[in-house]
Amino acid sequence: MKLNKSMKTTMSLATAMKINHIKVLPTALAAIACIGSASAAVVQIGAGADLAGAVSSDSAGEDRLNVALTSPAGNDFVNLAAGTYNVVDFQLNVNDHTAGTVAPMLLSGSAGNFTTLWVGGDIDPASNGILDTDYTPGTQTITLAVATDVYAGIFTQNQGSAIPLINLSVGTISHDNNGFTAPTGPGDTVDGFSHSTLGRAYAFEINVESVPEPSTTALLGLGGLALILRRRK
């Protein structure tokens, strides 16, 4: 069994503590591996791909940039604690897949003035309905130095404005249809919206989960090790 950093740290600490029950280490390490691989709680940002009442769309043949502010459930943005987060997936309820592309993004800031934290690649939907794009853990991440309000957004290109479904009766967004410059990566400024606050909600979401610090995983492993040793006495 290949030992990850957390397992090695736990073994070193066990030796330093002069734990003599070496026979139980394989069992303990297996338990630690399970702890380390357990997924953190997934956090949804955005109104949701299953947004009720999303039956409308923007005019076809144009492009739009939108950042979700509020929805029927409350604020679409989420205050995330300092740390690193995996982007788990991007989900969108597709109205018209026949033209253009759509890209997801995560941002910080406030209505009408944002900075990108992450920008996903352009997606060309293959069909109408729920689009679910999954990301391999560790390949799409954001890192926050302090607790931050994180917003979810999307933008279309190649005349893909009619791609997402919209509920025109609920929620608010920051909305741009004035020939915006498409973001390309973290640190881009997104402002100059045609509407810094516009009443509507787009049926999409970006899901993230925190990445545990190695020291946290090691401490959890030590707790499991201590419990196993206690039971073996």
mmCIF file with all atom_site columns, C-alpha atoms in Angstrom:
data_model
loop_
_atom_site.group_PDB
_atom_site.id
_atom_site.type_symbol
_atom_site.label_atom_id
_atom_site.label_alt_id
_atom_site.label_comp_id
_atom_site.label_asym_id
_atom_site.label_entity_id
_atom_site.label_seq_id
_atom_site.pdbx_PDB_ins_code
_atom_site.Cartn_x
_atom_site.Cartn_y
_atom_site.Cartn_z
_atom_site.occupancy
_atom_site.B_iso_or_equiv
_atom_site.pdbx_formal_charge
_atom_site.auth_seq_id
_atom_site.auth_comp_id
_atom_site.auth_asym_id
_atom_site.auth_atom_id
_atom_site.pdbx_PDB_model_num
ATOM 1   C CA . MET A 1 1   ? 0.000   0.000  0.000   1.00 0.00 ? 1   MET A CA 1
ATOM 2   C CA . LYS A 1 2   ? 1.399   3.368  -1.026  1.00 0.00 ? 2   LYS A CA 1
ATOM 3   C CA . LEU A 1 3   ? 1.542   5.787  1.904   1.00 0.00 ? 3   LEU A CA 1
ATOM 4   C CA . ASN A 1 4   ? 0.373   9.350  1.404   1.00 0.00 ? 4   ASN A CA 1
ATOM 5   C CA . LYS A 1 5   ? 1.789   12.325 3.313   1.00 0.00 ? 5   LYS A CA 1
ATOM 6   C CA . SER A 1 6   ? -0.826  12.098 6.057   1.00 0.00 ? 6   SER A CA 1
ATOM 7   C CA . MET A 1 7   ? -0.122  8.405  6.680   1.00 0.00 ? 7   MET A CA 1
ATOM 8   C CA . LYS A 1 8   ? 3.615   9.045  6.906   1.00 0.00 ? 8   LYS A CA 1
ATOM 9   C CA . THR A 1 9   ? 3.031   11.882 9.361   1.00 0.00 ? 9   THR A CA 1
ATOM 10  C CA . THR A 1 10  ? 0.824   9.661  11.500  1.00 0.00 ? 10  THR A CA 1
ATOM 11  C CA . MET A 1 11  ? 3.400   6.849  11.540  1.00 0.00 ? 11  MET A CA 1
ATOM 12  C CA . SER A 1 12  ? 6.144   9.275  12.576  1.00 0.00 ? 12  SER A CA 1
ATOM 13  C CA . LEU A 1 13  ? 4.019   10.621 15.389  1.00 0.00 ? 13  LEU A CA 1
ATOM 14  C CA . ALA A 1 14  ? 3.182   7.122  16.519  1.00 0.00 ? 14  ALA A CA 1
ATOM 15  C CA . THR A 1 15  ? 6.882   6.285  16.736  1.00 0.00 ? 15  THR A CA 1
ATOM 16  C CA . ALA A 1 16  ? 7.623   9.499  18.642  1.00 0.00 ? 16  ALA A CA 1
ATOM 17  C CA . MET A 1 17  ? 4.933   8.575  21.170  1.00 0.00 ? 17  MET A CA 1
ATOM 18  C CA . LYS A 1 18  ? 6.578   5.133  21.581  1.00 0.00 ? 18  LYS A CA 1
ATOM 19  C CA . ILE A 1 19  ? 3.438   3.274  20.656  1.00 0.00 ? 19  ILE A CA 1
ATOM 20  C CA . ASN A 1 20  ? 4.280   -0.397 20.940  1.00 0.00 ? 20  ASN A CA 1
ATOM 21  C CA . HIS A 1 21  ? 1.180   -1.808 19.362  1.00 0.00 ? 21  HIS A CA 1
ATOM 22  C CA . ILE A 1 22  ? 2.768   -1.997 15.938  1.00 0.00 ? 22  ILE A CA 1
ATOM 23  C CA . LYS A 1 23  ? 0.587   -4.940 15.009  1.00 0.00 ? 23  LYS A CA 1
ATOM 24  C CA . VAL A 1 24  ? -2.425  -2.679 14.733  1.00 0.00 ? 24  VAL A CA 1
ATOM 25  C CA . LEU A 1 25  ? -0.768  -0.130 12.432  1.00 0.00 ? 25  LEU A CA 1
ATOM 26  C CA . PRO A 1 26  ? -1.999  -1.735 9.194   1.00 0.00 ? 26  PRO A CA 1
ATOM 27  C CA . THR A 1 27  ? -5.573  -1.595 10.494  1.00 0.00 ? 27  THR A CA 1
ATOM 28  C CA . ALA A 1 28  ? -5.068  1.956  11.725  1.00 0.00 ? 28  ALA A CA 1
ATOM 29  C CA . LEU A 1 29  ? -3.550  3.069  8.447   1.00 0.00 ? 29  LEU A CA 1
ATOM 30  C CA . ALA A 1 30  ? -6.467  1.579  6.554   1.00 0.00 ? 30  ALA A CA 1
ATOM 31  C CA . ALA A 1 31  ? -8.813  3.581  8.753   1.00 0.00 ? 31  ALA A CA 1
ATOM 32  C CA . ILE A 1 32  ? -6.745  6.721  8.156   1.00 0.00 ? 32  ILE A CA 1
ATOM 33  C CA . ALA A 1 33  ? -6.873  6.122  4.411   1.00 0.00 ? 33  ALA A CA 1
ATOM 34  C CA . CYS A 1 34  ? -10.657 6.000  4.594   1.00 0.00 ? 34  CYS A CA 1
ATOM 35  C CA . ILE A 1 35  ? -10.687 9.215  6.606   1.00 0.00 ? 35  ILE A CA 1
ATOM 36  C CA . GLY A 1 36  ? -8.357  10.947 4.143   1.00 0.00 ? 36  GLY A CA 1
ATOM 37  C CA . SER A 1 37  ? -10.378 9.899  1.130   1.00 0.00 ? 37  SER A CA 1
ATOM 38  C CA . ALA A 1 38  ? -13.746 10.866 2.576   1.00 0.00 ? 38  ALA A CA 1
ATOM 39  C CA . SER A 1 39  ? -15.322 13.729 0.658   1.00 0.00 ? 39  SER A CA 1
ATOM 40  C CA . ALA A 1 40  ? -16.008 17.036 2.342   1.00 0.00 ? 40  ALA A CA 1
ATOM 41  C CA . ALA A 1 41  ? -19.484 18.511 2.166   1.00 0.00 ? 41  ALA A CA 1
ATOM 42  C CA . VAL A 1 42  ? -20.323 19.809 -1.308  1.00 0.00 ? 42  VAL A CA 1
ATOM 43  C CA . VAL A 1 43  ? -21.413 23.456 -1.413  1.00 0.00 ? 43  VAL A CA 1
ATOM 44  C CA . GLN A 1 44  ? -23.699 24.718 -4.183  1.00 0.00 ? 44  GLN A CA 1
ATOM 45  C CA . ILE A 1 45  ? -23.150 28.218 -5.559  1.00 0.00 ? 45  ILE A CA 1
ATOM 46  C CA . GLY A 1 46  ? -25.838 29.568 -7.897  1.00 0.00 ? 46  GLY A CA 1
ATOM 47  C CA . ALA A 1 47  ? -29.612 29.234 -8.190  1.00 0.00 ? 47  ALA A CA 1
ATOM 48  C CA . GLY A 1 48  ? -29.444 25.573 -9.254  1.00 0.00 ? 48  GLY A CA 1
ATOM 49  C CA . ALA A 1 49  ? -29.760 23.681 -12.519 1.00 0.00 ? 49  ALA A CA 1
ATOM 50  C CA . ASP A 1 50  ? -33.159 22.464 -11.283 1.00 0.00 ? 50  ASP A CA 1
ATOM 51  C CA . LEU A 1 51  ? -34.464 26.009 -10.692 1.00 0.00 ? 51  LEU A CA 1
ATOM 52  C CA . ALA A 1 52  ? -38.267 25.908 -10.736 1.00 0.00 ? 52  ALA A CA 1
ATOM 53  C CA . GLY A 1 53  ? -40.035 28.049 -13.302 1.00 0.00 ? 53  GLY A CA 1
ATOM 54  C CA . ALA A 1 54  ? -37.026 28.314 -15.627 1.00 0.00 ? 54  ALA A CA 1
ATOM 55  C CA . VAL A 1 55  ? -38.856 28.295 -18.963 1.00 0.00 ? 55  VAL A CA 1
ATOM 56  C CA . SER A 1 56  ? -37.521 31.402 -20.723 1.00 0.00 ? 56  SER A CA 1
ATOM 57  C CA . SER A 1 57  ? -34.236 32.304 -22.414 1.00 0.00 ? 57  SER A CA 1
ATOM 58  C CA . ASP A 1 58  ? -32.290 35.284 -23.680 1.00 0.00 ? 58  ASP A CA 1
ATOM 59  C CA . SER A 1 59  ? -32.670 36.330 -27.309 1.00 0.00 ? 59  SER A CA 1
ATOM 60  C CA . ALA A 1 60  ? -30.799 34.023 -29.670 1.00 0.00 ? 60  ALA A CA 1
ATOM 61  C CA . GLY A 1 61  ? -27.790 35.010 -31.752 1.00 0.00 ? 61  GLY A CA 1
ATOM 62  C CA . GLU A 1 62  ? -26.060 37.170 -29.147 1.00 0.00 ? 62  GLU A CA 1
ATOM 63  C CA . ASP A 1 63  ? -23.820 36.686 -26.114 1.00 0.00 ? 63  ASP A CA 1
ATOM 64  C CA . ARG A 1 64  ? -24.400 37.316 -22.413 1.00 0.00 ? 64  ARG A CA 1
ATOM 65  C CA . LEU A 1 65  ? -22.405 37.398 -19.178 1.00 0.00 ? 65  LEU A CA 1
ATOM 66  C CA . ASN A 1 66  ? -24.253 36.818 -15.908 1.00 0.00 ? 66  ASN A CA 1
ATOM 67  C CA . VAL A 1 67  ? -23.309 36.594 -12.219 1.00 0.00 ? 67  VAL A CA 1
ATOM 68  C CA . ALA A 1 68  ? -25.917 35.173 -9.811  1.00 0.00 ? 68  ALA A CA 1
ATOM 69  C CA . LEU A 1 69  ? -26.768 37.404 -6.834  1.00 0.00 ? 69  LEU A CA 1
ATOM 70  C CA . THR A 1 70  ? -30.012 36.119 -5.307  1.00 0.00 ? 70  THR A CA 1
ATOM 71  C CA . SER A 1 71  ? -32.638 33.438 -5.931  1.00 0.00 ? 71  SER A CA 1
ATOM 72  C CA . PRO A 1 72  ? -35.857 32.249 -4.266  1.00 0.00 ? 72  PRO A CA 1
ATOM 73  C CA . ALA A 1 73  ? -33.746 30.395 -1.704  1.00 0.00 ? 73  ALA A CA 1
ATOM 74  C CA . GLY A 1 74  ? -31.871 33.573 -0.677  1.00 0.00 ? 74  GLY A CA 1
ATOM 75  C CA . ASN A 1 75  ? -28.365 34.694 -1.622  1.00 0.00 ? 75  ASN A CA 1
ATOM 76  C CA . ASP A 1 76  ? -26.821 32.691 -4.437  1.00 0.00 ? 76  ASP A CA 1
ATOM 77  C CA . PHE A 1 77  ? -23.321 33.596 -3.307  1.00 0.00 ? 77  PHE A CA 1
ATOM 78  C CA . VAL A 1 78  ? -21.693 31.632 -0.466  1.00 0.00 ? 78  VAL A CA 1
ATOM 79  C CA . ASN A 1 79  ? -19.244 32.822 2.188   1.00 0.00 ? 79  ASN A CA 1
ATOM 80  C CA . LEU A 1 80  ? -16.403 30.292 2.105   1.00 0.00 ? 80  LEU A CA 1
ATOM 81  C CA . ALA A 1 81  ? -13.779 30.040 4.832   1.00 0.00 ? 81  ALA A CA 1
ATOM 82  C CA . ALA A 1 82  ? -10.094 30.480 4.022   1.00 0.00 ? 82  ALA A CA 1
ATOM 83  C CA . GLY A 1 83  ? -8.621  27.401 2.361   1.00 0.00 ? 83  GLY A CA 1
ATOM 84  C CA . THR A 1 84  ? -8.438  25.494 -0.901  1.00 0.00 ? 84  THR A CA 1
ATOM 85  C CA . TYR A 1 85  ? -11.513 24.178 -2.681  1.00 0.00 ? 85  TYR A CA 1
ATOM 86  C CA . ASN A 1 86  ? -12.013 21.707 -5.503  1.00 0.00 ? 86  ASN A CA 1
ATOM 87  C CA . VAL A 1 87  ? -14.498 22.668 -8.182  1.00 0.00 ? 87  VAL A CA 1
ATOM 88  C CA . VAL A 1 88  ? -16.599 19.501 -8.296  1.00 0.00 ? 88  VAL A CA 1
ATOM 89  C CA . ASP A 1 89  ? -18.880 20.185 -11.243 1.00 0.00 ? 89  ASP A CA 1
ATOM 90  C CA . PHE A 1 90  ? -20.845 22.691 -13.291 1.00 0.00 ? 90  PHE A CA 1
ATOM 91  C CA . GLN A 1 91  ? -24.526 22.055 -13.973 1.00 0.00 ? 91  GLN A CA 1
ATOM 92  C CA . LEU A 1 92  ? -26.758 23.983 -16.362 1.00 0.00 ? 92  LEU A CA 1
ATOM 93  C CA . ASN A 1 93  ? -30.295 23.556 -17.658 1.00 0.00 ? 93  ASN A CA 1
ATOM 94  C CA . VAL A 1 94  ? -29.825 23.941 -21.412 1.00 0.00 ? 94  VAL A CA 1
ATOM 95  C CA . ASN A 1 95  ? -32.556 25.577 -23.476 1.00 0.00 ? 95  ASN A CA 1
ATOM 96  C CA . ASP A 1 96  ? -30.890 25.602 -26.912 1.00 0.00 ? 96  ASP A CA 1
ATOM 97  C CA . HIS A 1 97  ? -27.733 23.606 -27.628 1.00 0.00 ? 97  HIS A CA 1
ATOM 98  C CA . THR A 1 98  ? -27.608 24.354 -31.352 1.00 0.00 ? 98  THR A CA 1
ATOM 99  C CA . ALA A 1 99  ? -25.393 27.443 -31.296 1.00 0.00 ? 99  ALA A CA 1
ATOM 100 C CA . GLY A 1 100 ? -22.500 28.812 -29.284 1.00 0.00 ? 100 GLY A CA 1
ATOM 101 C CA . THR A 1 101 ? -20.659 27.818 -26.125 1.00 0.00 ? 101 THR A CA 1
ATOM 102 C CA . VAL A 1 102 ? -21.012 28.520 -22.420 1.00 0.00 ? 102 VAL A CA 1
ATOM 103 C CA . ALA A 1 103 ? -18.338 28.790 -19.723 1.00 0.00 ? 103 ALA A CA 1
ATOM 104 C CA . PRO A 1 104 ? -18.667 28.807 -15.916 1.00 0.00 ? 104 PRO A CA 1
ATOM 105 C CA . MET A 1 105 ? -16.741 31.023 -13.494 1.00 0.00 ? 105 MET A CA 1
ATOM 106 C CA . LEU A 1 106 ? -16.371 31.742 -9.784  1.00 0.00 ? 106 LEU A CA 1
ATOM 107 C CA . LEU A 1 107 ? -15.861 35.308 -8.624  1.00 0.00 ? 107 LEU A CA 1
ATOM 108 C CA . SER A 1 108 ? -15.416 37.542 -5.591  1.00 0.00 ? 108 SER A CA 1
ATOM 109 C CA . GLY A 1 109 ? -16.639 41.122 -5.218  1.00 0.00 ? 109 GLY A CA 1
ATOM 110 C CA . SER A 1 110 ? -20.136 42.602 -5.186  1.00 0.00 ? 110 SER A CA 1
ATOM 111 C CA . ALA A 1 111 ? -22.953 43.490 -7.583  1.00 0.00 ? 111 ALA A CA 1
ATOM 112 C CA . GLY A 1 112 ? -21.551 45.000 -10.759 1.00 0.00 ? 112 GLY A CA 1
ATOM 113 C CA . ASN A 1 113 ? -17.866 44.710 -9.814  1.00 0.00 ? 113 ASN A CA 1
ATOM 114 C CA . PHE A 1 114 ? -16.155 41.325 -9.572  1.00 0.00 ? 114 PHE A CA 1
ATOM 115 C CA . THR A 1 115 ? -12.783 39.600 -9.820  1.00 0.00 ? 115 THR A CA 1
ATOM 116 C CA . THR A 1 116 ? -12.543 36.075 -11.184 1.00 0.00 ? 116 THR A CA 1
ATOM 117 C CA . LEU A 1 117 ? -11.315 33.289 -8.904  1.00 0.00 ? 117 LEU A CA 1
ATOM 118 C CA . TRP A 1 118 ? -11.697 30.507 -11.476 1.00 0.00 ? 118 TRP A CA 1
ATOM 119 C CA . VAL A 1 119 ? -12.793 30.280 -15.103 1.00 0.00 ? 119 VAL A CA 1
ATOM 120 C CA . GLY A 1 120 ? -13.791 26.966 -16.642 1.00 0.00 ? 120 GLY A CA 1
ATOM 121 C CA . GLY A 1 121 ? -13.300 26.071 -20.265 1.00 0.00 ? 121 GLY A CA 1
ATOM 122 C CA . ASP A 1 122 ? -15.859 26.692 -23.007 1.00 0.00 ? 122 ASP A CA 1
ATOM 123 C CA . ILE A 1 123 ? -18.535 23.990 -23.192 1.00 0.00 ? 123 ILE A CA 1
ATOM 124 C CA . ASP A 1 124 ? -20.542 23.161 -26.307 1.00 0.00 ? 124 ASP A CA 1
ATOM 125 C CA . PRO A 1 125 ? -23.699 21.418 -25.042 1.00 0.00 ? 125 PRO A CA 1
ATOM 126 C CA . ALA A 1 126 ? -24.623 18.302 -26.990 1.00 0.00 ? 126 ALA A CA 1
ATOM 127 C CA . SER A 1 127 ? -28.328 18.349 -26.122 1.00 0.00 ? 127 SER A CA 1
ATOM 128 C CA . ASN A 1 128 ? -31.019 20.256 -24.288 1.00 0.00 ? 128 ASN A CA 1
ATOM 129 C CA . GLY A 1 129 ? -31.792 19.504 -20.640 1.00 0.00 ? 129 GLY A CA 1
ATOM 130 C CA . ILE A 1 130 ? -29.466 19.199 -17.652 1.00 0.00 ? 130 ILE A CA 1
ATOM 131 C CA . LEU A 1 131 ? -25.783 19.504 -18.566 1.00 0.00 ? 131 LEU A CA 1
ATOM 132 C CA . ASP A 1 132 ? -23.427 18.152 -15.889 1.00 0.00 ? 132 ASP A CA 1
ATOM 133 C CA . THR A 1 133 ? -19.700 18.715 -16.386 1.00 0.00 ? 133 THR A CA 1
ATOM 134 C CA . ASP A 1 134 ? -17.587 16.946 -13.746 1.00 0.00 ? 134 ASP A CA 1
ATOM 135 C CA . TYR A 1 135 ? -14.011 17.919 -12.885 1.00 0.00 ? 135 TYR A CA 1
ATOM 136 C CA . THR A 1 136 ? -11.276 15.591 -11.644 1.00 0.00 ? 136 THR A CA 1
ATOM 137 C CA . PRO A 1 137 ? -10.377 16.445 -8.020  1.00 0.00 ? 137 PRO A CA 1
ATOM 138 C CA . GLY A 1 138 ? -7.290  18.640 -7.819  1.00 0.00 ? 138 GLY A CA 1
ATOM 139 C CA . THR A 1 139 ? -7.455  19.853 -11.421 1.00 0.00 ? 139 THR A CA 1
ATOM 140 C CA . GLN A 1 140 ? -9.837  22.787 -10.913 1.00 0.00 ? 140 GLN A CA 1
ATOM 141 C CA . THR A 1 141 ? -9.305  24.640 -7.630  1.00 0.00 ? 141 THR A CA 1
ATOM 142 C CA . ILE A 1 142 ? -9.582  27.993 -5.900  1.00 0.00 ? 142 ILE A CA 1
ATOM 143 C CA . THR A 1 143 ? -7.578  29.116 -2.869  1.00 0.00 ? 143 THR A CA 1
ATOM 144 C CA . LEU A 1 144 ? -8.889  31.777 -0.493  1.00 0.00 ? 144 LEU A CA 1
ATOM 145 C CA . ALA A 1 145 ? -6.544  33.599 1.894   1.00 0.00 ? 145 ALA A CA 1
ATOM 146 C CA . VAL A 1 146 ? -9.462  34.820 4.024   1.00 0.00 ? 146 VAL A CA 1
ATOM 147 C CA . ALA A 1 147 ? -13.190 34.116 4.291   1.00 0.00 ? 147 ALA A CA 1
ATOM 148 C CA . THR A 1 148 ? -14.738 35.335 1.026   1.00 0.00 ? 148 THR A CA 1
ATOM 149 C CA . ASP A 1 149 ? -18.161 35.773 -0.553  1.00 0.00 ? 149 ASP A CA 1
ATOM 150 C CA . VAL A 1 150 ? -17.936 33.600 -3.670  1.00 0.00 ? 150 VAL A CA 1
ATOM 151 C CA . TYR A 1 151 ? -20.307 34.099 -6.608  1.00 0.00 ? 151 TYR A CA 1
ATOM 152 C CA . ALA A 1 152 ? -21.103 31.822 -9.549  1.00 0.00 ? 152 ALA A CA 1
ATOM 153 C CA . GLY A 1 153 ? -21.386 33.130 -13.088 1.00 0.00 ? 153 GLY A CA 1
ATOM 154 C CA . ILE A 1 154 ? -21.599 32.068 -16.715 1.00 0.00 ? 154 ILE A CA 1
ATOM 155 C CA . PHE A 1 155 ? -20.883 33.674 -20.056 1.00 0.00 ? 155 PHE A CA 1
ATOM 156 C CA . THR A 1 156 ? -21.691 32.586 -23.583 1.00 0.00 ? 156 THR A CA 1
ATOM 157 C CA . GLN A 1 157 ? -19.680 33.010 -26.761 1.00 0.00 ? 157 GLN A CA 1
ATOM 158 C CA . ASN A 1 158 ? -20.181 32.355 -30.471 1.00 0.00 ? 158 ASN A CA 1
ATOM 159 C CA . GLN A 1 159 ? -23.784 33.611 -30.284 1.00 0.00 ? 159 GLN A CA 1
ATOM 160 C CA . GLY A 1 160 ? -24.785 31.216 -27.527 1.00 0.00 ? 160 GLY A CA 1
ATOM 161 C CA . SER A 1 161 ? -27.049 33.595 -25.595 1.00 0.00 ? 161 SER A CA 1
ATOM 162 C CA . ALA A 1 162 ? -30.066 31.269 -25.816 1.00 0.00 ? 162 ALA A CA 1
ATOM 163 C CA . ILE A 1 163 ? -28.237 28.321 -24.226 1.00 0.00 ? 163 ILE A CA 1
ATOM 164 C CA . PRO A 1 164 ? -29.331 28.728 -20.558 1.00 0.00 ? 164 PRO A CA 1
ATOM 165 C CA . LEU A 1 165 ? -32.892 28.560 -19.243 1.00 0.00 ? 165 LEU A CA 1
ATOM 166 C CA . ILE A 1 166 ? -34.086 31.498 -17.115 1.00 0.00 ? 166 ILE A CA 1
ATOM 167 C CA . ASN A 1 167 ? -36.800 32.244 -14.574 1.00 0.00 ? 167 ASN A CA 1
ATOM 168 C CA . LEU A 1 168 ? -37.764 35.853 -15.254 1.00 0.00 ? 168 LEU A CA 1
ATOM 169 C CA . SER A 1 169 ? -39.932 36.146 -12.134 1.00 0.00 ? 169 SER A CA 1
ATOM 170 C CA . VAL A 1 170 ? -37.441 35.508 -9.338  1.00 0.00 ? 170 VAL A CA 1
ATOM 171 C CA . GLY A 1 171 ? -33.904 36.346 -8.257  1.00 0.00 ? 171 GLY A CA 1
ATOM 172 C CA . THR A 1 172 ? -31.356 38.963 -9.286  1.00 0.00 ? 172 THR A CA 1
ATOM 173 C CA . ILE A 1 173 ? -28.179 38.884 -11.343 1.00 0.00 ? 173 ILE A CA 1
ATOM 174 C CA . SER A 1 174 ? -25.488 41.183 -12.655 1.00 0.00 ? 174 SER A CA 1
ATOM 175 C CA . HIS A 1 175 ? -26.064 41.055 -16.422 1.00 0.00 ? 175 HIS A CA 1
ATOM 176 C CA . ASP A 1 176 ? -24.018 42.219 -19.412 1.00 0.00 ? 176 ASP A CA 1
ATOM 177 C CA . ASN A 1 177 ? -25.086 42.272 -23.046 1.00 0.00 ? 177 ASN A CA 1
ATOM 178 C CA . ASN A 1 178 ? -22.820 45.121 -24.168 1.00 0.00 ? 178 ASN A CA 1
ATOM 179 C CA . GLY A 1 179 ? -20.021 43.294 -25.948 1.00 0.00 ? 179 GLY A CA 1
ATOM 180 C CA . PHE A 1 180 ? -18.164 42.207 -22.800 1.00 0.00 ? 180 PHE A CA 1
ATOM 181 C CA . THR A 1 181 ? -14.591 40.929 -22.766 1.00 0.00 ? 181 THR A CA 1
ATOM 182 C CA . ALA A 1 182 ? -14.667 37.246 -21.856 1.00 0.00 ? 182 ALA A CA 1
ATOM 183 C CA . PRO A 1 183 ? -12.617 36.370 -18.743 1.00 0.00 ? 183 PRO A CA 1
ATOM 184 C CA . THR A 1 184 ? -9.758  33.963 -19.344 1.00 0.00 ? 184 THR A CA 1
ATOM 185 C CA . GLY A 1 185 ? -8.511  33.055 -15.871 1.00 0.00 ? 185 GLY A CA 1
ATOM 186 C CA . PRO A 1 186 ? -8.167  34.030 -12.206 1.00 0.00 ? 186 PRO A CA 1
ATOM 187 C CA . GLY A 1 187 ? -7.626  37.706 -11.415 1.00 0.00 ? 187 GLY A CA 1
ATOM 188 C CA . ASP A 1 188 ? -9.617  39.166 -14.314 1.00 0.00 ? 188 ASP A CA 1
ATOM 189 C CA . THR A 1 189 ? -11.828 42.167 -13.545 1.00 0.00 ? 189 THR A CA 1
ATOM 190 C CA . VAL A 1 190 ? -15.470 41.728 -14.513 1.00 0.00 ? 190 VAL A CA 1
ATOM 191 C CA . ASP A 1 191 ? -17.375 45.030 -14.471 1.00 0.00 ? 191 ASP A CA 1
ATOM 192 C CA . GLY A 1 192 ? -19.057 47.491 -16.819 1.00 0.00 ? 192 GLY A CA 1
ATOM 193 C CA . PHE A 1 193 ? -22.305 45.537 -16.692 1.00 0.00 ? 193 PHE A CA 1
ATOM 194 C CA . SER A 1 194 ? -25.256 46.809 -18.690 1.00 0.00 ? 194 SER A CA 1
ATOM 195 C CA . HIS A 1 195 ? -27.322 45.951 -15.589 1.00 0.00 ? 195 HIS A CA 1
ATOM 196 C CA . SER A 1 196 ? -25.494 45.654 -12.260 1.00 0.00 ? 196 SER A CA 1
ATOM 197 C CA . THR A 1 197 ? -28.737 44.287 -10.781 1.00 0.00 ? 197 THR A CA 1
ATOM 198 C CA . LEU A 1 198 ? -31.388 42.723 -13.007 1.00 0.00 ? 198 LEU A CA 1
ATOM 199 C CA . GLY A 1 199 ? -34.433 40.742 -11.917 1.00 0.00 ? 199 GLY A CA 1
ATOM 200 C CA . ARG A 1 200 ? -34.136 37.124 -13.098 1.00 0.00 ? 200 ARG A CA 1
ATOM 201 C CA . ALA A 1 201 ? -32.355 33.895 -12.236 1.00 0.00 ? 201 ALA A CA 1
ATOM 202 C CA . TYR A 1 202 ? -30.438 31.529 -14.506 1.00 0.00 ? 202 TYR A CA 1
ATOM 203 C CA . ALA A 1 203 ? -30.740 27.774 -14.022 1.00 0.00 ? 203 ALA A CA 1
ATOM 204 C CA . PHE A 1 204 ? -27.151 26.821 -13.256 1.00 0.00 ? 204 PHE A CA 1
ATOM 205 C CA . GLU A 1 205 ? -24.874 25.956 -10.342 1.00 0.00 ? 205 GLU A CA 1
ATOM 206 C CA . ILE A 1 206 ? -21.212 25.369 -9.570  1.00 0.00 ? 206 ILE A CA 1
ATOM 207 C CA . ASN A 1 207 ? -20.449 22.923 -6.768  1.00 0.00 ? 207 ASN A CA 1
ATOM 208 C CA . VAL A 1 208 ? -17.276 23.062 -4.679  1.00 0.00 ? 208 VAL A CA 1
ATOM 209 C CA . GLU A 1 209 ? -15.824 21.165 -1.731  1.00 0.00 ? 209 GLU A CA 1
ATOM 210 C CA . SER A 1 210 ? -12.999 22.016 0.659   1.00 0.00 ? 210 SER A CA 1
ATOM 211 C CA . VAL A 1 211 ? -9.634  20.259 0.474   1.00 0.00 ? 211 VAL A CA 1
ATOM 212 C CA . PRO A 1 212 ? -8.542  19.174 3.983   1.00 0.00 ? 212 PRO A CA 1
ATOM 213 C CA . GLU A 1 213 ? -5.127  20.311 5.137   1.00 0.00 ? 213 GLU A CA 1
ATOM 214 C CA . PRO A 1 214 ? -2.633  17.407 5.553   1.00 0.00 ? 214 PRO A CA 1
ATOM 215 C CA . SER A 1 215 ? -2.228  18.261 9.245   1.00 0.00 ? 215 SER A CA 1
ATOM 216 C CA . THR A 1 216 ? -5.985  17.969 9.756   1.00 0.00 ? 216 THR A CA 1
ATOM 217 C CA . THR A 1 217 ? -6.064  14.557 8.124   1.00 0.00 ? 217 THR A CA 1
ATOM 218 C CA . ALA A 1 218 ? -3.109  13.455 10.256  1.00 0.00 ? 218 ALA A CA 1
ATOM 219 C CA . LEU A 1 219 ? -4.863  14.531 13.445  1.00 0.00 ? 219 LEU A CA 1
ATOM 220 C CA . LEU A 1 220 ? -7.979  12.646 12.426  1.00 0.00 ? 220 LEU A CA 1
ATOM 221 C CA . GLY A 1 221 ? -5.796  9.626  11.768  1.00 0.00 ? 221 GLY A CA 1
ATOM 222 C CA . LEU A 1 222 ? -4.186  9.861  15.202  1.00 0.00 ? 222 LEU A CA 1
ATOM 223 C CA . GLY A 1 223 ? -7.614  9.974  16.785  1.00 0.00 ? 223 GLY A CA 1
ATOM 224 C CA . GLY A 1 224 ? -8.596  6.818  14.936  1.00 0.00 ? 224 GLY A CA 1
ATOM 225 C CA . LEU A 1 225 ? -5.296  5.176  15.860  1.00 0.00 ? 225 LEU A CA 1
ATOM 226 C CA . ALA A 1 226 ? -5.768  5.986  19.540  1.00 0.00 ? 226 ALA A CA 1
ATOM 227 C CA . LEU A 1 227 ? -9.273  4.551  19.464  1.00 0.00 ? 227 LEU A CA 1
ATOM 228 C CA . ILE A 1 228 ? -8.074  1.333  17.835  1.00 0.00 ? 228 ILE A CA 1
ATOM 229 C CA . LEU A 1 229 ? -5.252  0.957  20.353  1.00 0.00 ? 229 LEU A CA 1
ATOM 230 C CA . ARG A 1 230 ? -7.636  1.515  23.219  1.00 0.00 ? 230 ARG A CA 1
ATOM 231 C CA . ARG A 1 231 ? -9.971  -1.173 21.936  1.00 0.00 ? 231 ARG A CA 1
ATOM 232 C CA . ARG A 1 232 ? -7.084  -3.653 21.490  1.00 0.00 ? 232 ARG A CA 1
ATOM 233 C CA . LYS A 1 233 ? -6.018  -3.373 25.159  1.00 0.00 ? 233 LYS A CA 1
#
